[in-house]
Amino acid sequence: MITKKKIILDWNPPAEVHFKFNVDGSVLGKPEPAGAGGVLRDFNGKILCLFSCHLGCLVSNAAEIWVIKVALGLCISNVNLRGRAISIVNDSKVAVSWVINGDFGSLAHFNIISEIHSNLKILGDVEVIFESRAYNSYVGSLAKMGSNCAGDFVEWGDV
């Protein structure tokens, strides 16, 4: 008998004095209701911000770009995060590549990615990176809540 092992990976913390904002987009079809969710933590794993929101009807790549935009907007809204080292971590290689390289293939995403680039300049020491979905399951649940129109929320802790 063959047994399957499920590997559960813990959250991977950022370097000391850095912040990590794990984000995820979720779409319930193609295109269907989309949502975004995220968790901002410090290097000790302390949760500083949680969010979930509905994005309307989108395709998956658009939802993954929008969630990066939402996270950056939240960082800008909190003056204590400006100039701080923050990693925005997404589990979509395509979305991260589009943001980093500016090669997004469709003019439909031009305005969103332009706004992301502007927000990155405002914040300073912020990077957008890809990390496997295995590290992002909690954030995926928040994104699915947004897809299901379960109610938008943002909750801040002490930053």
Tab-separated table of C-alpha atoms in Angstrom:
chain	number	residue	atom	x	y	z
A	1	MET	CA	0.000	0.000	0.000
A	2	ILE	CA	1.296	3.428	-0.968
A	3	THR	CA	0.771	6.202	1.538
A	4	LYS	CA	1.003	9.872	0.790
A	5	LYS	CA	2.785	12.238	3.103
A	6	LYS	CA	1.476	15.746	3.376
A	7	ILE	CA	4.293	18.196	3.944
A	8	ILE	CA	3.326	21.260	5.944
A	9	LEU	CA	5.753	24.126	5.728
A	10	ASP	CA	5.843	26.782	8.402
A	11	TRP	CA	5.889	30.477	7.672
A	12	ASN	CA	9.354	31.599	6.663
A	13	PRO	CA	10.321	34.773	8.601
A	14	PRO	CA	12.106	37.760	7.056
A	15	ALA	CA	15.499	39.007	8.186
A	16	GLU	CA	15.664	40.811	11.522
A	17	VAL	CA	14.029	44.282	11.549
A	18	HIS	CA	12.262	43.502	8.260
A	19	PHE	CA	8.569	42.938	7.600
A	20	LYS	CA	6.940	40.330	5.401
A	21	PHE	CA	3.523	40.842	3.806
A	22	ASN	CA	2.267	37.494	2.466
A	23	VAL	CA	-0.549	38.142	-0.022
A	24	ASP	CA	-2.760	35.998	-2.228
A	25	GLY	CA	-5.506	36.445	-4.773
A	26	SER	CA	-8.371	34.027	-5.290
A	27	VAL	CA	-10.811	33.591	-8.172
A	28	LEU	CA	-13.796	31.241	-8.155
A	29	GLY	CA	-13.798	30.583	-11.918
A	30	LYS	CA	-12.733	32.352	-15.091
A	31	PRO	CA	-13.644	35.250	-14.700
A	32	GLU	CA	-15.696	35.043	-11.561
A	33	PRO	CA	-15.761	36.675	-8.118
A	34	ALA	CA	-12.233	37.452	-6.980
A	35	GLY	CA	-10.793	38.234	-3.578
A	36	ALA	CA	-7.561	39.297	-1.971
A	37	GLY	CA	-6.053	38.544	1.402
A	38	GLY	CA	-2.855	39.242	3.257
A	39	VAL	CA	-0.941	39.008	6.499
A	40	LEU	CA	1.849	41.410	7.489
A	41	ARG	CA	4.283	40.064	10.096
A	42	ASP	CA	7.525	41.208	11.653
A	43	PHE	CA	10.660	39.044	11.896
A	44	ASN	CA	9.375	37.500	15.139
A	45	GLY	CA	6.168	36.371	13.424
A	46	LYS	CA	4.000	38.939	15.211
A	47	ILE	CA	0.958	39.737	13.066
A	48	LEU	CA	0.790	43.466	12.369
A	49	CYS	CA	-2.013	43.538	9.799
A	50	LEU	CA	-4.651	41.198	8.354
A	51	PHE	CA	-6.915	41.960	5.424
A	52	SER	CA	-9.485	40.354	3.180
A	53	CYS	CA	-11.419	42.091	0.414
A	54	HIS	CA	-13.621	41.440	-2.583
A	55	LEU	CA	-12.168	42.565	-5.934
A	56	GLY	CA	-15.132	42.097	-8.284
A	57	CYS	CA	-15.001	39.695	-11.256
A	58	LEU	CA	-11.464	39.064	-12.481
A	59	VAL	CA	-9.219	36.366	-13.930
A	60	SER	CA	-6.600	34.868	-11.618
A	61	ASN	CA	-3.553	36.815	-12.850
A	62	ALA	CA	-5.413	40.101	-12.431
A	63	ALA	CA	-6.402	39.149	-8.869
A	64	GLU	CA	-2.760	38.372	-8.045
A	65	ILE	CA	-1.680	41.812	-9.294
A	66	TRP	CA	-4.508	43.571	-7.460
A	67	VAL	CA	-3.582	41.960	-4.136
A	68	ILE	CA	-0.055	43.384	-4.456
A	69	LYS	CA	-1.585	46.814	-5.107
A	70	VAL	CA	-3.870	46.486	-2.063
A	71	ALA	CA	-0.962	45.495	0.218
A	72	LEU	CA	1.141	48.413	-0.973
A	73	GLY	CA	-1.781	50.781	-0.395
A	74	LEU	CA	-2.108	49.506	3.180
A	75	CYS	CA	1.620	50.020	3.748
A	76	ILE	CA	1.370	53.585	2.444
A	77	SER	CA	-1.621	54.253	4.699
A	78	ASN	CA	0.430	53.418	7.810
A	79	VAL	CA	3.100	56.092	8.287
A	80	ASN	CA	5.056	53.765	10.602
A	81	LEU	CA	5.839	51.510	7.611
A	82	ARG	CA	7.254	54.157	5.281
A	83	GLY	CA	10.964	53.686	4.704
A	84	ARG	CA	10.906	50.267	6.393
A	85	ALA	CA	12.224	47.101	4.732
A	86	ILE	CA	9.170	45.149	3.573
A	87	SER	CA	8.854	42.085	1.362
A	88	ILE	CA	5.527	41.715	-0.434
A	89	VAL	CA	5.344	37.961	-1.026
A	90	ASN	CA	2.985	36.454	-3.608
A	91	ASP	CA	2.608	32.847	-4.746
A	92	SER	CA	2.069	33.724	-8.431
A	93	LYS	CA	5.270	33.623	-10.494
A	94	VAL	CA	3.423	35.361	-13.333
A	95	ALA	CA	2.194	38.305	-11.236
A	96	VAL	CA	5.560	38.799	-9.546
A	97	SER	CA	7.324	38.669	-12.920
A	98	TRP	CA	4.918	41.224	-14.377
A	99	VAL	CA	5.536	43.594	-11.468
A	100	ILE	CA	9.317	43.170	-11.403
A	101	ASN	CA	9.979	43.091	-15.149
A	102	GLY	CA	7.122	45.291	-16.369
A	103	ASP	CA	6.452	42.644	-19.049
A	104	PHE	CA	2.758	41.979	-18.574
A	105	GLY	CA	1.658	41.259	-22.125
A	106	SER	CA	-1.691	43.051	-21.912
A	107	LEU	CA	-2.565	46.715	-21.724
A	108	ALA	CA	-5.422	45.733	-19.422
A	109	HIS	CA	-2.907	45.535	-16.562
A	110	PHE	CA	-0.880	48.634	-17.453
A	111	ASN	CA	-2.588	51.044	-15.021
A	112	ILE	CA	-2.465	48.646	-12.066
A	113	ILE	CA	1.207	47.837	-12.569
A	114	SER	CA	2.041	51.526	-13.082
A	115	GLU	CA	0.339	52.320	-9.775
A	116	ILE	CA	2.264	49.483	-8.094
A	117	HIS	CA	5.553	50.949	-9.378
A	118	SER	CA	4.577	54.410	-8.111
A	119	ASN	CA	3.718	52.999	-4.682
A	120	LEU	CA	7.001	51.093	-4.531
A	121	LYS	CA	8.840	54.401	-5.055
A	122	ILE	CA	6.827	56.082	-2.289
A	123	LEU	CA	7.601	53.333	0.208
A	124	GLY	CA	11.300	53.019	-0.544
A	125	ASP	CA	12.820	49.769	0.707
A	126	VAL	CA	10.106	47.387	-0.529
A	127	GLU	CA	10.517	44.338	-2.734
A	128	VAL	CA	7.968	42.087	-4.432
A	129	ILE	CA	8.990	38.434	-4.409
A	130	PHE	CA	7.646	34.989	-5.270
A	131	GLU	CA	7.385	32.284	-2.638
A	132	SER	CA	5.720	28.891	-2.938
A	133	ARG	CA	2.030	28.502	-2.094
A	134	ALA	CA	3.005	26.024	0.638
A	135	TYR	CA	4.048	28.979	2.790
A	136	ASN	CA	0.838	30.869	2.070
A	137	SER	CA	-2.143	28.692	3.089
A	138	TYR	CA	-3.444	31.055	5.801
A	139	VAL	CA	-3.347	33.963	3.373
A	140	GLY	CA	-5.147	31.847	0.765
A	141	SER	CA	-8.018	31.411	3.216
A	142	LEU	CA	-8.305	35.189	3.620
A	143	ALA	CA	-8.344	35.602	-0.176
A	144	LYS	CA	-11.086	32.990	-0.545
A	145	MET	CA	-13.163	34.881	2.034
A	146	GLY	CA	-12.910	37.915	-0.244
A	147	SER	CA	-13.903	35.839	-3.291
A	148	ASN	CA	-16.977	34.662	-1.430
A	149	CYS	CA	-17.915	38.281	-0.606
A	150	ALA	CA	-17.673	37.417	3.097
A	151	GLY	CA	-17.073	41.060	3.990
A	152	ASP	CA	-14.046	43.284	3.582
A	153	PHE	CA	-11.886	43.934	6.608
A	154	VAL	CA	-8.513	45.321	7.607
A	155	GLU	CA	-7.220	44.829	11.112
A	156	TRP	CA	-4.049	46.495	12.337
A	157	GLY	CA	-1.932	45.538	15.321
A	158	ASP	CA	0.901	47.608	16.786
A	159	VAL	CA	3.457	48.499	14.130
